[in-house]
N, CA, C and O of each residue as an XYZ file, in Angstrom:
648
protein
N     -32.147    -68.865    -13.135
C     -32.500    -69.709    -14.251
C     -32.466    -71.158    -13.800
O     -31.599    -71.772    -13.179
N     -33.344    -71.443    -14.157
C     -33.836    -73.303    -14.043
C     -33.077    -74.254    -14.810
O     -33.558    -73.946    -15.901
N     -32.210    -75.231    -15.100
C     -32.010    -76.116    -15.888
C     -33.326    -77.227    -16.345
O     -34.304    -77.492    -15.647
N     -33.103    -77.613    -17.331
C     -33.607    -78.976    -17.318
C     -33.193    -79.890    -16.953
O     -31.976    -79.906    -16.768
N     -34.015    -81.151    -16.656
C     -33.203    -82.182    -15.772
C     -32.737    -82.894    -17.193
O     -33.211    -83.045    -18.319
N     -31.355    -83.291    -16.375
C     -30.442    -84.509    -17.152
C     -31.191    -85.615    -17.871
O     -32.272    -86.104    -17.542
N     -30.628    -85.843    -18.638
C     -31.238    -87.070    -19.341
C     -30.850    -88.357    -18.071
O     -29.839    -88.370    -17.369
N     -31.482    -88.921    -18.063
C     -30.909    -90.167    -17.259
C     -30.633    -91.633    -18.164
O     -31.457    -92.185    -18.894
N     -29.600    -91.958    -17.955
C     -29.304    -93.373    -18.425
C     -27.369    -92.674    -18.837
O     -26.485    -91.841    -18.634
N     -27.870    -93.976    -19.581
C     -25.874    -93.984    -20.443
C     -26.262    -93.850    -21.859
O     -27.212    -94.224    -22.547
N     -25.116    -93.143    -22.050
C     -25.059    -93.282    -23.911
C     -25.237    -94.624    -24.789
O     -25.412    -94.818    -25.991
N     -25.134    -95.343    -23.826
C     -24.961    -97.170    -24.664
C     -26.834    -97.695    -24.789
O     -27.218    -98.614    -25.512
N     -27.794    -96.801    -23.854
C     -28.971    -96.669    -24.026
C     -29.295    -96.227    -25.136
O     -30.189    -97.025    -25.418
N     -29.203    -95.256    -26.331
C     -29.093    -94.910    -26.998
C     -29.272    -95.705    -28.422
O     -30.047    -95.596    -29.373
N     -27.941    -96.735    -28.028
C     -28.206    -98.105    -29.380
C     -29.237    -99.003    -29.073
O     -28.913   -100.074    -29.585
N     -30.025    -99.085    -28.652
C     -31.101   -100.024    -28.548
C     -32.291    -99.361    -28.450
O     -32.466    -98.473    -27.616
N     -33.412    -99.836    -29.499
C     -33.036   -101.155    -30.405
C     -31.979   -100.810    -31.633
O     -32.035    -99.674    -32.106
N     -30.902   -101.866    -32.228
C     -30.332   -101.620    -33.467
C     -31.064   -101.181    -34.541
O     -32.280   -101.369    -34.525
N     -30.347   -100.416    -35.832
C     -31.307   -100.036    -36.651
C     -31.752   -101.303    -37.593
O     -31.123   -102.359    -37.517
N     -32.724   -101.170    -38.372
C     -33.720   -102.204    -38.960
C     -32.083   -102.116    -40.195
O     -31.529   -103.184    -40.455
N     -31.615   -101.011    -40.703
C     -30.968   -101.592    -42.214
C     -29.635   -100.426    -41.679
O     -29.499    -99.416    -40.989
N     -28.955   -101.221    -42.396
C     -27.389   -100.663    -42.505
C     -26.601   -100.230    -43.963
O     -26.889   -100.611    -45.097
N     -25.860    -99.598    -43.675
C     -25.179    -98.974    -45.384
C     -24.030   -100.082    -45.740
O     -24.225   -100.748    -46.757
N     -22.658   -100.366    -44.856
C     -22.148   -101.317    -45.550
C     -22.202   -102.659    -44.213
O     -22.929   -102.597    -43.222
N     -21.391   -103.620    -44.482
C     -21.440   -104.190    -43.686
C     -20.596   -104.367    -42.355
O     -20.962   -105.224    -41.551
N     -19.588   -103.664    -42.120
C     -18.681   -102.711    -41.029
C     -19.777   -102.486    -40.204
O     -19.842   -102.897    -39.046
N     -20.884   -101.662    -40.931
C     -21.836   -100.712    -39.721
C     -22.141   -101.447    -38.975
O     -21.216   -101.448    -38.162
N     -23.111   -102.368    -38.560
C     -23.406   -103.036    -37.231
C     -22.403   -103.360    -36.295
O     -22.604   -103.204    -35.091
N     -21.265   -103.828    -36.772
C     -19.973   -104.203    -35.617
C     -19.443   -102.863    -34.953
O     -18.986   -102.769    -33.814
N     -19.629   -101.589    -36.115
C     -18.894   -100.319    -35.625
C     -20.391    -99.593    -34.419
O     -20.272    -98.914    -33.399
N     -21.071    -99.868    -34.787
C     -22.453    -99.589    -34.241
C     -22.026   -100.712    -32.420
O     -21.698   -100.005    -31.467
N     -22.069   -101.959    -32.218
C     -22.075   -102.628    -31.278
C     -20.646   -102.347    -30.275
O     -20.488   -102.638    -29.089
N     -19.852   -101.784    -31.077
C     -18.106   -101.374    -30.515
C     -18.592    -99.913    -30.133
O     -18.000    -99.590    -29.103
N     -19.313    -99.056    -30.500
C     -19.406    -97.630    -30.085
C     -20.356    -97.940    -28.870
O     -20.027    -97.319    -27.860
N     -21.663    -98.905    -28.699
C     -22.010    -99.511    -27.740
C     -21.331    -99.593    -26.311
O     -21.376    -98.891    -25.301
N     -20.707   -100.710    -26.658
C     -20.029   -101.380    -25.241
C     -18.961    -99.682    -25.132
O     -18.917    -99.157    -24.019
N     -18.397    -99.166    -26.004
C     -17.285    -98.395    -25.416
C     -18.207    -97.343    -24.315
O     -17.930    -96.763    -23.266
N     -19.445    -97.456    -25.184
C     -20.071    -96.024    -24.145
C     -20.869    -96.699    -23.450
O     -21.985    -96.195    -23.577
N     -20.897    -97.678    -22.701
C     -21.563    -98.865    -21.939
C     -21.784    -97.686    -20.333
O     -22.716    -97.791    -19.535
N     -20.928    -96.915    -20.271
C     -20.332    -96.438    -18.564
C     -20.017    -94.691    -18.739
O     -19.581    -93.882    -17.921
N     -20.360    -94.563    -19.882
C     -20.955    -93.185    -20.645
C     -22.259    -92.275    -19.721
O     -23.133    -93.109    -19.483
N     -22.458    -91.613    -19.443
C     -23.463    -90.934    -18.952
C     -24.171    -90.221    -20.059
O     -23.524    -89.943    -21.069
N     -25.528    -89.872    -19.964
C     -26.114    -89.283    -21.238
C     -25.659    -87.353    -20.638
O     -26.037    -86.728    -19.646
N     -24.989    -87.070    -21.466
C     -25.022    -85.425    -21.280
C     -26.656    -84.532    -21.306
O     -27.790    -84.886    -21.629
N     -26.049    -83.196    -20.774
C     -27.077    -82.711    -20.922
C     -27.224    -81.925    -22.247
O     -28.339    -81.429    -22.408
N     -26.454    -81.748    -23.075
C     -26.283    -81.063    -24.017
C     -26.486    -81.263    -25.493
O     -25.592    -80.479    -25.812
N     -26.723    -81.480    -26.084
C     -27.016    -82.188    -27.493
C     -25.417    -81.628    -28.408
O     -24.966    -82.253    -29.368
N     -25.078    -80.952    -28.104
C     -23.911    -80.895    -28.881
C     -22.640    -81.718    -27.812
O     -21.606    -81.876    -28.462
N     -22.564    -82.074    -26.834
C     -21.710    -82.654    -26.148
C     -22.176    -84.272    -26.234
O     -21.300    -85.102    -25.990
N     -23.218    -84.635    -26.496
C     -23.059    -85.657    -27.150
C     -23.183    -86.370    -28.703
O     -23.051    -87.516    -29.134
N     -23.562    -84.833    -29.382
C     -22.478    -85.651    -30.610
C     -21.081    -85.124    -30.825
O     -20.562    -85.120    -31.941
N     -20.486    -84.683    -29.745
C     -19.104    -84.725    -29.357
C     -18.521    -86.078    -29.219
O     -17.685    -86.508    -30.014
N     -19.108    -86.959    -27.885
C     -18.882    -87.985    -27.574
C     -19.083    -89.035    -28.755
O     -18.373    -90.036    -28.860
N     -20.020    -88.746    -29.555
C     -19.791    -89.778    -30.228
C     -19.504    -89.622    -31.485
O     -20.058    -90.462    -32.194
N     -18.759    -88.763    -32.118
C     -17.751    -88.568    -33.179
C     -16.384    -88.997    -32.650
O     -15.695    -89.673    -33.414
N     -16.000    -88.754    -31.686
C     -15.003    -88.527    -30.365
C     -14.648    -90.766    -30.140
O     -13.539    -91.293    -30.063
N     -15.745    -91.343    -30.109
C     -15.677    -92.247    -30.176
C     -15.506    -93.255    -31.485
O     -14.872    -94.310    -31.452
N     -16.321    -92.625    -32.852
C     -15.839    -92.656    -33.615
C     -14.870    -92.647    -34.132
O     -14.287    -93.659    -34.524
N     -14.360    -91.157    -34.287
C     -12.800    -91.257    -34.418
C     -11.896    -92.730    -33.680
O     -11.233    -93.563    -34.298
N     -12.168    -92.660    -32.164
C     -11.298    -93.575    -31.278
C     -11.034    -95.138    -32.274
O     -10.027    -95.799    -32.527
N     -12.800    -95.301    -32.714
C     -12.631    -96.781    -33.008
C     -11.937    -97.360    -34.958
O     -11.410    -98.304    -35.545
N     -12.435    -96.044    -35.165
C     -12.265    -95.647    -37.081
C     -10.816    -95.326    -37.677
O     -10.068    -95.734    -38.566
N     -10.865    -94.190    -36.496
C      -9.479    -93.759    -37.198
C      -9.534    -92.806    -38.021
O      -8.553    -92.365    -38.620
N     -11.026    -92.272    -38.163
C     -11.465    -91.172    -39.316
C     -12.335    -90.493    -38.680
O     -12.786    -91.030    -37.668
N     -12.838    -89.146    -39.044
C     -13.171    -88.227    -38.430
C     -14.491    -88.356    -39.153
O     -14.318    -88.632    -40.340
N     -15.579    -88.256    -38.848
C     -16.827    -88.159    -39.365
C     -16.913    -87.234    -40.739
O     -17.314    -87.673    -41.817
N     -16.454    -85.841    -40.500
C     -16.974    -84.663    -41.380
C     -15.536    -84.864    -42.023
O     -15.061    -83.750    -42.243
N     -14.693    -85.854    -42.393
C     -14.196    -86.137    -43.298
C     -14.899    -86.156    -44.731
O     -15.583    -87.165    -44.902
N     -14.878    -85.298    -45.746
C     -15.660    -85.424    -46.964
C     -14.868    -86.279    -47.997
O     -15.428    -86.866    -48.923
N     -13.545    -86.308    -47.777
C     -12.483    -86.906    -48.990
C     -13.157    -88.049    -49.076
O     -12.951    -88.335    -50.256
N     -13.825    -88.909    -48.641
C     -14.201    -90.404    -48.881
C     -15.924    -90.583    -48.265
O     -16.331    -89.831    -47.380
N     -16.768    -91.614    -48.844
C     -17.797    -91.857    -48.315
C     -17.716    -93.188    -47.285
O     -18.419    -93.475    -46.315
N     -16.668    -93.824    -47.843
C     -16.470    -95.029    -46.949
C     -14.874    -95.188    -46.607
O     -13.999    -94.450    -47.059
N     -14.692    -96.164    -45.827
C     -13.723    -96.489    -45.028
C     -13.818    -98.115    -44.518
O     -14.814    -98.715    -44.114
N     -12.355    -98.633    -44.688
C     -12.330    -99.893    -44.126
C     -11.797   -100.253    -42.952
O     -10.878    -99.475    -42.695
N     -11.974   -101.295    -41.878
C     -11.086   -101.707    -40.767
C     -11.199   -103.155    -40.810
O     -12.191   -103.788    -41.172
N      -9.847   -103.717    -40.318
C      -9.830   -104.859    -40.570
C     -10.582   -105.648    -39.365
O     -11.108   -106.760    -39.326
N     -10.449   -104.800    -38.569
C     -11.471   -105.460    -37.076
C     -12.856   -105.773    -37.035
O     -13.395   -106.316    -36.071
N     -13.610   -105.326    -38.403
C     -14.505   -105.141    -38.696
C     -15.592   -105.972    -39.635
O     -16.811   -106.092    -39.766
N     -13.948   -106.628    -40.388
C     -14.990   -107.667    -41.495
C     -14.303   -108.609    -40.718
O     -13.254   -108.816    -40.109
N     -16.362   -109.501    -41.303
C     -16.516   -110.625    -40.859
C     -17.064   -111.530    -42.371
O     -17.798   -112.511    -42.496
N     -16.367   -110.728    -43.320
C     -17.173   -112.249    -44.062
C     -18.104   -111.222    -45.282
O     -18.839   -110.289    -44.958
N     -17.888   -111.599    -46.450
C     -18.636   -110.981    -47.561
C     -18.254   -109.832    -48.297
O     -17.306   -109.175    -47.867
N     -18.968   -109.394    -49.579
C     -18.381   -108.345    -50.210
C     -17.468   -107.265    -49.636
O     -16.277   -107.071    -49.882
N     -18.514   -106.425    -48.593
C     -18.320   -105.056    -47.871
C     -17.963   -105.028    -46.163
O     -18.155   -104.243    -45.234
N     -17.169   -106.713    -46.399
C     -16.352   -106.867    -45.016
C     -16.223   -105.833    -44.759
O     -16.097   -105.137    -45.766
N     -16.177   -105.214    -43.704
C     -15.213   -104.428    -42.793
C     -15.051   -102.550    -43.197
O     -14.426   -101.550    -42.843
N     -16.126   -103.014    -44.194
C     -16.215   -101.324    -45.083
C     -17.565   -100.335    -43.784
O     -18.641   -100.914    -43.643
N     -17.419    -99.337    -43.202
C     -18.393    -98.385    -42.988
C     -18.653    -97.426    -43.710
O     -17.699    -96.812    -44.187
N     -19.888    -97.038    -43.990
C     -20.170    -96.496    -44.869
C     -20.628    -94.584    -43.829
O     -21.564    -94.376    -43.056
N     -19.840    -93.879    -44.159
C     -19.240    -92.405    -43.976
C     -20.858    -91.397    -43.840
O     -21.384    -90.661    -43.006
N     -21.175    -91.941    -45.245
C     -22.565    -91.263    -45.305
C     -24.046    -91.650    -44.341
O     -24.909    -90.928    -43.841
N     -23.867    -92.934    -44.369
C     -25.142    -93.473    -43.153
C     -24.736    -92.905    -42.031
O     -25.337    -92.011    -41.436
N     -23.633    -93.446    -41.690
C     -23.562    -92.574    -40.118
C     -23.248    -91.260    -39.843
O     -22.891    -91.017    -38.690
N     -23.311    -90.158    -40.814
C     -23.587    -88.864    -40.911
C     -24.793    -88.264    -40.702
O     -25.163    -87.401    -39.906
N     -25.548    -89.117    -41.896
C     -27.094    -88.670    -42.132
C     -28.055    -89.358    -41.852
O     -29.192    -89.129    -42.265
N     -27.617    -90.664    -40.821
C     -28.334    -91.603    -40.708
C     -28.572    -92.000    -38.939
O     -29.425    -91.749    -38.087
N     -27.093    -92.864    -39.016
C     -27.090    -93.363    -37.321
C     -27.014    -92.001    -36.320
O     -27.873    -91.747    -35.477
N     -25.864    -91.210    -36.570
C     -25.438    -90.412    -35.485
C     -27.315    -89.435    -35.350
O     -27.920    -89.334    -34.283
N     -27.726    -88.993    -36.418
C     -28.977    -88.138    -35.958
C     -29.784    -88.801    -35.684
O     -30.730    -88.160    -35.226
N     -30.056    -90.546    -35.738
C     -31.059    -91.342    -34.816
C     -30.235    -91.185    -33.489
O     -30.721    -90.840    -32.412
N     -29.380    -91.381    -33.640
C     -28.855    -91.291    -31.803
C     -29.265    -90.149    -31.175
O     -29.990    -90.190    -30.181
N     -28.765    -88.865    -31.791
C     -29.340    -87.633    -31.263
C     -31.020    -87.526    -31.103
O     -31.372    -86.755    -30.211
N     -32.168    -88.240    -31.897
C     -33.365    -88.211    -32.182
C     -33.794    -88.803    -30.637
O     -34.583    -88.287    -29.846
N     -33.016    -90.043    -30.481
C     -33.252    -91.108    -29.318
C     -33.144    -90.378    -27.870
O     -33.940    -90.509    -26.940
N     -31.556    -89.292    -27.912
C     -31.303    -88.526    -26.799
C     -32.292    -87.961    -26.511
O     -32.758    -88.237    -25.406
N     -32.972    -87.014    -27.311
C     -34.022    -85.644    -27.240
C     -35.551    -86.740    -26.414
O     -36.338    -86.503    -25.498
N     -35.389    -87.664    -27.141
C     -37.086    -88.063    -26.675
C     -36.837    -88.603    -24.946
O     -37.596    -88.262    -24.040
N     -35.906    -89.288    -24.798
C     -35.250    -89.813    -23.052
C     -35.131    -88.410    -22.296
O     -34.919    -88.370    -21.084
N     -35.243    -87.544    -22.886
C     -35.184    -85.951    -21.841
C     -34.670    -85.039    -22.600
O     -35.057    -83.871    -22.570
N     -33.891    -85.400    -23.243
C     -32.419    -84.581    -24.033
C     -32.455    -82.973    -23.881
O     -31.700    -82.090    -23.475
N     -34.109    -83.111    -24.583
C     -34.898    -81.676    -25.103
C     -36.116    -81.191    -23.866
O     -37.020    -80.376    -24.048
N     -35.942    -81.645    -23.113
C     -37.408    -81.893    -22.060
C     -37.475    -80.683    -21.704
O     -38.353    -80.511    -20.858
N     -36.782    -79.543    -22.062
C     -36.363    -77.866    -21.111
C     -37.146    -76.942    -22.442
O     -37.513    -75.767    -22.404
N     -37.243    -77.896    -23.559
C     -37.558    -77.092    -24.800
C     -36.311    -77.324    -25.783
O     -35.534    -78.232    -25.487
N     -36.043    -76.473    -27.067
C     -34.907    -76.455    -27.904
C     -33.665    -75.091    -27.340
O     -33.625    -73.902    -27.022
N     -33.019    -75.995    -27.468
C     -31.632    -75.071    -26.942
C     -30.643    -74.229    -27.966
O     -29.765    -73.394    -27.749
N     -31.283    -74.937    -29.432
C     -30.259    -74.154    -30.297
C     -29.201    -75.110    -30.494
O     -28.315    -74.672    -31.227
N     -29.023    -76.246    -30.082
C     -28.036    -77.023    -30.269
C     -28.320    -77.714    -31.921
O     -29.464    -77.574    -32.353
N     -27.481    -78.309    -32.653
C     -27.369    -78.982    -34.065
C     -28.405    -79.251    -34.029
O     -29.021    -79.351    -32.967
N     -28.980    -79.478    -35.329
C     -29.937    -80.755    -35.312
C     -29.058    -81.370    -37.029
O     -28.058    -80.930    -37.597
N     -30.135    -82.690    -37.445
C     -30.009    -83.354    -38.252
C     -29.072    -83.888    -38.742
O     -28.541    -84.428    -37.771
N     -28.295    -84.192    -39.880
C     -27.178    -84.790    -40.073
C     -25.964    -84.313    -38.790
O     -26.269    -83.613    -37.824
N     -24.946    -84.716    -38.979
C     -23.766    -84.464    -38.451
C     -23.326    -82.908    -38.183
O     -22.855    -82.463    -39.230
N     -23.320    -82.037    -37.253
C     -22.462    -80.555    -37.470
C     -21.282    -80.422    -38.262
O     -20.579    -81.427    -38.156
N     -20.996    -79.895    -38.718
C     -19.645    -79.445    -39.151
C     -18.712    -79.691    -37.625
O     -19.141    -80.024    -36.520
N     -17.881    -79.512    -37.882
C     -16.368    -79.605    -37.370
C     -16.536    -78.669    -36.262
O     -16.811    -78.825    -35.073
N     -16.267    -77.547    -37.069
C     -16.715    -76.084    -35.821
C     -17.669    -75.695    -35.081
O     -17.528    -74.740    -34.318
N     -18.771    -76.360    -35.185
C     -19.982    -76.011    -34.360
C     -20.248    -77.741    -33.166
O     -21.095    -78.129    -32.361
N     -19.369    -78.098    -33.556
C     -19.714    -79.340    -32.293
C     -18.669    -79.479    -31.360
O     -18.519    -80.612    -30.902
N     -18.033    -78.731    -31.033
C     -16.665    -78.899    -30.225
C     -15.465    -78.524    -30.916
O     -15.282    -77.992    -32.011
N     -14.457    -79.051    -29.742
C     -13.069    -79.269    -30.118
C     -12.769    -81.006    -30.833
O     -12.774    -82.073    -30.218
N     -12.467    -80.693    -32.695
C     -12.783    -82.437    -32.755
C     -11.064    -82.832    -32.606
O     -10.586    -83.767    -33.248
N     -10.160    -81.901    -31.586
C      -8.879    -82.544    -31.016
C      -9.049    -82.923    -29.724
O      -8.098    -82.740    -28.964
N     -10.378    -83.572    -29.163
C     -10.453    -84.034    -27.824
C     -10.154    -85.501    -27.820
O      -9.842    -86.025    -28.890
N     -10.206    -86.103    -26.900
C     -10.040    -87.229    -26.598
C     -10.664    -88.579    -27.578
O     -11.859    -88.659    -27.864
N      -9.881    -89.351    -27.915
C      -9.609    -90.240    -29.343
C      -9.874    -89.362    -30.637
O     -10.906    -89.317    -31.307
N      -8.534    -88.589    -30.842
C      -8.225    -87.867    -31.897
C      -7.610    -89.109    -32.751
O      -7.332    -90.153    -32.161
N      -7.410    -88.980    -34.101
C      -7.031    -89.398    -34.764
C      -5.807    -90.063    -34.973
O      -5.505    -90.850    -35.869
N      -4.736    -89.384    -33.444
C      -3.456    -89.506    -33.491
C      -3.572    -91.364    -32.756
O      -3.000    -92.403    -33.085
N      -4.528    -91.063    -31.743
C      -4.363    -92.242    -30.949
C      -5.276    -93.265    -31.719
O      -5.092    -94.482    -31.685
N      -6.600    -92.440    -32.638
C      -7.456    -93.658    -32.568
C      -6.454    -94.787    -33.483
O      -6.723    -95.985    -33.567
N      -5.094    -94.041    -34.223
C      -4.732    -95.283    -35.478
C      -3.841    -95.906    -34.902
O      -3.105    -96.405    -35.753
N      -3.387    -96.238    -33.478
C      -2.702    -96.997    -32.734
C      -3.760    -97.891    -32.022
O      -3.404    -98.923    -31.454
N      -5.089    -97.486    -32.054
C      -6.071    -98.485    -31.062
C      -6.070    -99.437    -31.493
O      -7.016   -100.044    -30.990
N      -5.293   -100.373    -32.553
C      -5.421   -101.802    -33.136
C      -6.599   -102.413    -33.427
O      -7.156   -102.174    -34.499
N      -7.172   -103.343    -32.447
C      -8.644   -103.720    -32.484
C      -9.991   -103.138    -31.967
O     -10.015   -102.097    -31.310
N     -10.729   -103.600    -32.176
C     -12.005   -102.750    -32.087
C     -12.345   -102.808    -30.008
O     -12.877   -102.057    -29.191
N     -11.605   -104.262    -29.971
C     -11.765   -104.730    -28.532
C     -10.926   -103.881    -27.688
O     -11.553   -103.231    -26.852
N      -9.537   -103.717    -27.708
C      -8.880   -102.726    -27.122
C      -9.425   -101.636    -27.272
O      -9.902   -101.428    -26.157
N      -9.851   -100.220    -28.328
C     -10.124    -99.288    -28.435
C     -11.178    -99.435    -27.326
O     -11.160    -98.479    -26.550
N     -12.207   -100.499    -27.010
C     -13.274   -100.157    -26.708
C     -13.084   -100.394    -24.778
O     -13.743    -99.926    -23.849
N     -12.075   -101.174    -24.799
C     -11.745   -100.474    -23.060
C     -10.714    -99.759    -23.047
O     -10.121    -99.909    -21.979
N      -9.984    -98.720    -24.044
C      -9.665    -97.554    -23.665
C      -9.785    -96.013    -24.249
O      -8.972    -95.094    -24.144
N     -11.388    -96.049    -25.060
C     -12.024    -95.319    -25.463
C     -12.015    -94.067    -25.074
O     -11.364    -93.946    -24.036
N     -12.404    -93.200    -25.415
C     -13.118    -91.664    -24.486
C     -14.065    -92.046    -23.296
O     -14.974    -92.823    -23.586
N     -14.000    -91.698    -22.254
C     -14.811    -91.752    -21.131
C     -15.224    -90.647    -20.468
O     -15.866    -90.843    -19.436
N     -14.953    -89.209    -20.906
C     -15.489    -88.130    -20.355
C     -15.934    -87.362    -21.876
O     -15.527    -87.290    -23.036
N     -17.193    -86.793    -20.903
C     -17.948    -85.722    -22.492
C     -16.881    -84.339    -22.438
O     -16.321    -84.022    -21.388
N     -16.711    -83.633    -23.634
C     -16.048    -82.241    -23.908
C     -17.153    -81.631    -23.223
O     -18.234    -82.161    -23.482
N     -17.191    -80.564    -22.338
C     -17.853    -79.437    -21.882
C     -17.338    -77.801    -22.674
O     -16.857    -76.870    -22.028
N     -17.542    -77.787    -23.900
C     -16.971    -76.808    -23.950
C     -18.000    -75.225    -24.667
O     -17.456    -74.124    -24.756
């Protein structure tokens, strides 16, 4: 059996260009911090290993788990800069919004270039079908990462293979 070839680039390829509109005003800073953290990120070959990595990073920088349903939004103080919805991310955009443009962005750079694998598509997976979500920046550590700047040089740096 043949693989497909790797996507080539980094995950931080991925955010560019930024999206045209955002849900609260948190999102772009949490959007530019998931950036730089995955600056040195490799693009996986897998479509579920990288929305591993970047729930995984999420968590690291949030402190909240994506497929958290108890809330649609969430605040960090690292985050506001000024106005109503300082520092608020909004739960639902980057469910049904950012994370499946990221995945959309992966597939067209190669992601999918072998054909469809059966991996997620569209909003966010559930919990159980995208990994282990106790890998690296679990929840325990992401609520000690303080600022958005620390979390983001000691982020997740390897994808879950699992």
């Amino acid at each position: 059996m043949i693989d497909a070839p790797a996507p080539v680039g980094m995950v931080a390829d991925l955010f560019e260009p930024e999206p045209a509109t955002w849900g609260l005003r948190g999102d772009p800073y949490l959007w530019r911090s998931m950036r730089t953290m995955l600056a040195k990120q490799v693009l996986p070959t897998a479509e579920r290993d990288l929305v591993e990595i970047l729930r995984s990073s999420f968590r690291w920088l949030t402190g909240n788990d994506l497929q958290d349903t108890s809330t649609d939004r969430i605040y960090r103080e690292e985050l506001a800069r000024g106005g109503m919805t300082s520092g608020q991310v909004d739960l639902e955009v980057w469910r049904n919004v950012l994370v499946p443009m990221l995945v959309e962005r992966w597939r067209i750079v190669g992601g999918m270039s072998g054909g469809p694998r059966g991996d997620a598509a569209g909003p966010v997976p559930s919990a159980g079908s995208a990994g282990s979500a106790g890998s690296a920046g679990s929840a325990g550590s992401a609520g000690s990462a303080g600022s958005a700047g620390s979390a983001v040089a000691q982020g997740p740096t390897s994808q879950s293979s699992r």
